[in-house]
mmCIF file of C-alpha atoms in Angstrom:
data_model
loop_
_atom_site.group_PDB
_atom_site.id
_atom_site.type_symbol
_atom_site.label_atom_id
_atom_site.label_comp_id
_atom_site.label_asym_id
_atom_site.label_seq_id
_atom_site.Cartn_x
_atom_site.Cartn_y
_atom_site.Cartn_z
ATOM 1 C CA MET A 26 0.000 0.000 0.000
ATOM 2 C CA PRO A 27 1.475 3.409 -0.892
ATOM 3 C CA PHE A 28 1.976 6.461 1.271
ATOM 4 C CA HIS A 29 -1.225 8.524 1.745
ATOM 5 C CA SER A 30 -1.653 11.988 3.233
ATOM 6 C CA ASP A 31 -4.250 10.772 5.744
ATOM 7 C CA ASN A 32 -1.744 8.339 7.269
ATOM 8 C CA ILE A 33 0.709 9.046 10.081
ATOM 9 C CA LEU A 34 4.107 9.786 8.531
ATOM 10 C CA THR A 35 7.267 9.006 10.503
ATOM 11 C CA LEU A 36 10.938 9.668 9.854
ATOM 12 C CA ASP A 37 13.735 7.875 11.701
ATOM 13 C CA ILE A 38 17.108 9.590 11.290
ATOM 14 C CA GLY A 39 19.861 7.143 12.092
ATOM 15 C CA ALA A 40 23.633 7.373 11.900
ATOM 16 C CA GLY A 41 23.784 5.444 8.618
ATOM 17 C CA SER A 42 20.327 5.788 7.075
ATOM 18 C CA VAL A 43 16.979 7.551 6.993
ATOM 19 C CA LYS A 44 13.814 5.469 7.263
ATOM 20 C CA MET A 45 10.325 6.753 6.489
ATOM 21 C CA GLY A 46 7.193 4.884 7.453
ATOM 22 C CA SER A 47 3.535 5.504 6.809
ATOM 23 C CA PHE A 48 1.000 4.129 9.286
ATOM 24 C CA ALA A 49 -2.755 3.747 8.857
ATOM 25 C CA ARG A 50 -5.028 3.957 11.886
ATOM 26 C CA LEU A 51 -6.996 0.785 12.470
ATOM 27 C CA LYS A 52 -10.572 0.706 13.745
ATOM 28 C CA SER A 53 -9.276 -1.306 16.707
ATOM 29 C CA GLY A 54 -7.182 1.707 17.732
ATOM 30 C CA GLY A 55 -3.887 0.220 16.580
ATOM 31 C CA LEU A 56 -1.608 1.147 13.723
ATOM 32 C CA GLU A 57 -0.599 -0.725 10.578
ATOM 33 C CA LEU A 58 2.600 -0.061 8.624
ATOM 34 C CA VAL A 59 1.441 0.555 5.043
ATOM 35 C CA GLY A 60 4.457 2.223 3.433
ATOM 36 C CA TYR A 61 8.184 2.104 4.044
ATOM 37 C CA ALA A 62 11.278 3.607 2.428
ATOM 38 C CA ILE A 63 14.946 3.706 3.398
ATOM 39 C CA ARG A 64 17.931 5.676 2.111
ATOM 40 C CA ASP A 65 21.545 5.389 3.159
ATOM 41 C CA LEU A 66 23.312 8.461 4.467
ATOM 42 C CA SER A 67 26.756 8.658 2.906
ATOM 43 C CA ALA A 68 28.097 11.642 4.831
ATOM 44 C CA ASP A 69 30.398 11.249 7.818
ATOM 45 C CA PRO A 70 28.252 11.603 10.971
ATOM 46 C CA ALA A 71 30.971 13.840 12.462
ATOM 47 C CA ASN A 72 30.621 16.356 9.592
ATOM 48 C CA GLU A 73 27.294 17.870 10.635
ATOM 49 C CA GLU A 74 27.077 20.415 7.792
ATOM 50 C CA ARG A 75 27.482 17.772 5.082
ATOM 51 C CA ARG A 76 25.241 15.401 7.032
ATOM 52 C CA VAL A 77 22.322 17.870 6.931
ATOM 53 C CA GLU A 78 22.724 18.194 3.139
ATOM 54 C CA ASP A 79 22.775 14.396 2.834
ATOM 55 C CA LEU A 80 19.648 14.167 5.027
ATOM 56 C CA SER A 81 17.836 16.677 2.777
ATOM 57 C CA ALA A 82 18.778 14.727 -0.350
ATOM 58 C CA ALA A 83 17.627 11.417 1.172
ATOM 59 C CA VAL A 84 14.275 12.862 2.289
ATOM 60 C CA ARG A 85 13.823 14.548 -1.107
ATOM 61 C CA ASP A 86 14.413 11.210 -2.895
ATOM 62 C CA ILE A 87 11.935 9.362 -0.669
ATOM 63 C CA ILE A 88 9.281 12.064 -1.150
ATOM 64 C CA ARG A 89 9.724 12.131 -4.917
ATOM 65 C CA GLU A 90 9.802 8.351 -5.385
ATOM 66 C CA ASN A 91 6.736 7.757 -3.206
ATOM 67 C CA GLY A 92 4.614 10.754 -4.228
ATOM 68 C CA ILE A 93 4.393 12.060 -0.673
ATOM 69 C CA ARG A 94 2.534 15.354 -0.367
ATOM 70 C CA PRO A 95 3.291 18.051 2.234
ATOM 71 C CA GLN A 96 2.064 16.877 5.622
ATOM 72 C CA PRO A 97 3.075 16.605 9.273
ATOM 73 C CA VAL A 98 5.860 14.156 10.127
ATOM 74 C CA LEU A 99 6.947 12.588 13.422
ATOM 75 C CA ILE A 100 10.750 12.424 13.719
ATOM 76 C CA SER A 101 13.127 10.347 15.804
ATOM 77 C CA VAL A 102 16.770 11.327 16.218
ATOM 78 C CA PRO A 103 19.581 9.004 17.298
ATOM 79 C CA GLY A 104 20.247 8.670 21.011
ATOM 80 C CA GLN A 105 23.903 9.683 20.643
ATOM 81 C CA ALA A 106 22.804 13.133 19.410
ATOM 82 C CA VAL A 107 20.889 13.705 22.637
ATOM 83 C CA PHE A 108 22.013 14.157 26.227
ATOM 84 C CA SER A 109 19.843 11.959 28.420
ATOM 85 C CA ARG A 110 19.789 11.425 32.153
ATOM 86 C CA PHE A 111 17.576 9.343 34.400
ATOM 87 C CA VAL A 112 16.611 10.866 37.737
ATOM 88 C CA LYS A 113 14.416 9.799 40.649
ATOM 89 C CA LEU A 114 12.059 12.359 42.093
ATOM 90 C CA PRO A 115 10.203 12.200 45.392
ATOM 91 C CA PRO A 116 6.461 11.605 45.226
ATOM 92 C CA VAL A 117 4.828 14.958 44.510
ATOM 93 C CA GLY A 118 1.548 16.173 43.132
ATOM 94 C CA PRO A 119 1.175 16.935 39.435
ATOM 95 C CA ASP A 120 1.123 20.670 40.216
ATOM 96 C CA LYS A 121 4.718 20.566 41.553
ATOM 97 C CA LEU A 122 6.155 17.940 39.213
ATOM 98 C CA LEU A 123 6.987 20.292 36.325
ATOM 99 C CA GLN A 124 8.871 22.708 38.593
ATOM 100 C CA ILE A 125 10.940 19.894 40.127
ATOM 101 C CA VAL A 126 11.702 18.455 36.667
ATOM 102 C CA ARG A 127 12.709 21.921 35.424
ATOM 103 C CA ASN A 128 15.106 22.299 38.386
ATOM 104 C CA GLU A 129 16.587 18.838 37.699
ATOM 105 C CA ALA A 130 17.081 19.755 34.034
ATOM 106 C CA GLN A 131 18.971 22.925 34.971
ATOM 107 C CA LEU A 132 21.182 20.915 37.341
ATOM 108 C CA ASN A 133 21.847 17.952 35.033
ATOM 109 C CA VAL A 134 22.002 19.250 31.453
ATOM 110 C CA PRO A 135 25.670 20.091 30.743
ATOM 111 C CA PHE A 136 24.813 23.052 28.501
ATOM 112 C CA PRO A 137 23.150 26.373 29.272
ATOM 113 C CA ILE A 138 19.455 25.542 29.405
ATOM 114 C CA ASN A 139 18.646 28.376 26.957
ATOM 115 C CA GLU A 140 20.868 26.687 24.299
ATOM 116 C CA VAL A 141 18.983 23.381 24.286
ATOM 117 C CA VAL A 142 15.590 21.977 23.519
ATOM 118 C CA TRP A 143 14.670 19.656 26.358
ATOM 119 C CA ASP A 144 11.793 17.563 27.563
ATOM 120 C CA TYR A 145 11.111 14.699 29.937
ATOM 121 C CA GLN A 146 9.183 11.470 30.158
ATOM 122 C CA LEU A 147 7.812 9.805 33.262
ATOM 123 C CA LEU A 148 8.741 6.127 33.451
ATOM 124 C CA GLY A 149 7.134 3.302 35.372
ATOM 125 C CA SER A 150 3.920 3.249 37.327
ATOM 126 C CA GLY A 151 4.260 6.635 39.009
ATOM 127 C CA VAL A 152 3.577 5.117 42.442
ATOM 128 C CA GLY A 153 6.008 6.297 45.126
ATOM 129 C CA GLU A 154 9.249 7.753 43.762
ATOM 130 C CA VAL A 155 8.936 8.998 40.195
ATOM 131 C CA ASP A 156 11.467 7.893 37.579
ATOM 132 C CA VAL A 157 12.048 10.546 34.951
ATOM 133 C CA MET A 158 14.148 10.568 31.807
ATOM 134 C CA LEU A 159 15.455 13.998 30.862
ATOM 135 C CA ALA A 160 16.454 14.526 27.223
ATOM 136 C CA ALA A 161 18.181 17.589 25.785
ATOM 137 C CA ILE A 162 19.630 18.409 22.387
ATOM 138 C CA LYS A 163 21.449 21.538 21.294
ATOM 139 C CA SER A 164 18.949 23.912 19.682
ATOM 140 C CA GLU A 165 21.146 24.455 16.638
ATOM 141 C CA ILE A 166 21.253 20.713 15.874
ATOM 142 C CA ILE A 167 17.497 20.235 16.074
ATOM 143 C CA GLU A 168 16.879 23.413 14.060
ATOM 144 C CA GLN A 169 19.199 22.168 11.281
ATOM 145 C CA ILE A 170 17.352 18.853 11.155
ATOM 146 C CA THR A 171 13.828 20.300 11.244
ATOM 147 C CA ASP A 172 14.726 23.071 8.761
ATOM 148 C CA ALA A 173 16.152 20.493 6.324
ATOM 149 C CA ILE A 174 12.983 18.412 6.562
ATOM 150 C CA ALA A 175 10.692 21.447 6.288
ATOM 151 C CA ALA A 176 12.601 22.600 3.190
ATOM 152 C CA GLU A 177 11.488 19.353 1.531
ATOM 153 C CA GLY A 178 7.807 20.110 2.193
ATOM 154 C CA LEU A 179 7.187 18.168 5.403
ATOM 155 C CA ARG A 180 6.077 19.809 8.661
ATOM 156 C CA PRO A 181 7.948 18.441 11.700
ATOM 157 C CA ASP A 182 5.242 17.893 14.294
ATOM 158 C CA LEU A 183 7.150 15.972 16.977
ATOM 159 C CA VAL A 184 10.781 15.055 17.630
ATOM 160 C CA ASP A 185 11.573 12.057 19.816
ATOM 161 C CA VAL A 186 14.761 10.302 20.879
ATOM 162 C CA ALA A 187 15.012 6.938 19.105
ATOM 163 C CA PRO A 188 15.490 4.825 22.275
ATOM 164 C CA MET A 189 12.418 6.429 23.880
ATOM 165 C CA ALA A 190 10.417 5.902 20.687
ATOM 166 C CA VAL A 191 11.372 2.210 20.831
ATOM 167 C CA TYR A 192 10.471 2.080 24.553
ATOM 168 C CA ASN A 193 7.060 3.668 23.915
ATOM 169 C CA THR A 194 6.395 1.387 20.929
ATOM 170 C CA VAL A 195 7.172 -1.762 22.911
ATOM 171 C CA ARG A 196 5.088 -0.601 25.903
ATOM 172 C CA TYR A 197 2.165 0.232 23.597
ATOM 173 C CA ASN A 198 2.282 -3.010 21.594
ATOM 174 C CA TYR A 199 3.095 -5.364 24.470
ATOM 175 C CA PRO A 200 1.248 -4.103 27.569
ATOM 176 C CA ASP A 201 1.684 -7.404 29.455
ATOM 177 C CA LEU A 202 5.482 -7.678 29.371
ATOM 178 C CA PRO A 203 7.320 -9.702 32.020
ATOM 179 C CA PRO A 204 8.605 -7.676 34.997
ATOM 180 C CA CYS A 205 12.025 -7.214 33.357
ATOM 181 C CA THR A 206 12.368 -7.049 29.572
ATOM 182 C CA LEU A 207 15.408 -6.169 27.463
ATOM 183 C CA VAL A 208 14.962 -4.642 24.012
ATOM 184 C CA VAL A 209 18.061 -4.461 21.796
ATOM 185 C CA ASP A 210 18.076 -1.806 19.047
ATOM 186 C CA MET A 211 21.104 -2.278 16.777
ATOM 187 C CA GLY A 212 22.090 0.641 14.575
ATOM 188 C CA ALA A 213 24.947 1.463 12.217
ATOM 189 C CA ARG A 214 27.092 3.161 14.867
ATOM 190 C CA SER A 215 25.599 2.201 18.197
ATOM 191 C CA THR A 216 23.424 -0.359 19.920
ATOM 192 C CA ASP A 217 20.858 0.682 22.504
ATOM 193 C CA LEU A 218 19.959 -1.681 25.333
ATOM 194 C CA ILE A 219 16.560 -0.683 26.650
ATOM 195 C CA PHE A 220 15.545 -2.238 29.958
ATOM 196 C CA ILE A 221 11.818 -2.160 30.612
#
């Protein structure tokens, strides 16, 4: 089945390739992969300027070859491009949680907080101590990526860290996992071990 504008469009930017997927919503509430394309990235991951040009060319090729029209896209970026830290917070009400997370981000992110785009995700059941993953990426890096994608006619709607996207996908698709599960995500330059 080809890519359609009413589907959910995703873009996974890895160290060695770009993958685009198109998902249809099922009546059951799930998703079905209906279109898929992959392009290798030939640029050296350390040469960020050339890498952005290579990313643009790869996205442009996928769009052209699959007849994709301008639409929102959900993006995942590799974990090594993002600073992440896991912290435990004391049990607090939802009204105080954001302020505590913001303070933890200012203490833990190794860059000035005004030079990064950051967010957090609550992990686990939320009973008792709260496990939180902080994620931050330099603003200039994320702007280069989203600008390159927008220049090709897609509208970046969400940016996620690849390991967290995998975590969320596994939790969504397998709600009854054993108490300790290991997911291995092998990429071109790194392998992520995700303990759930």
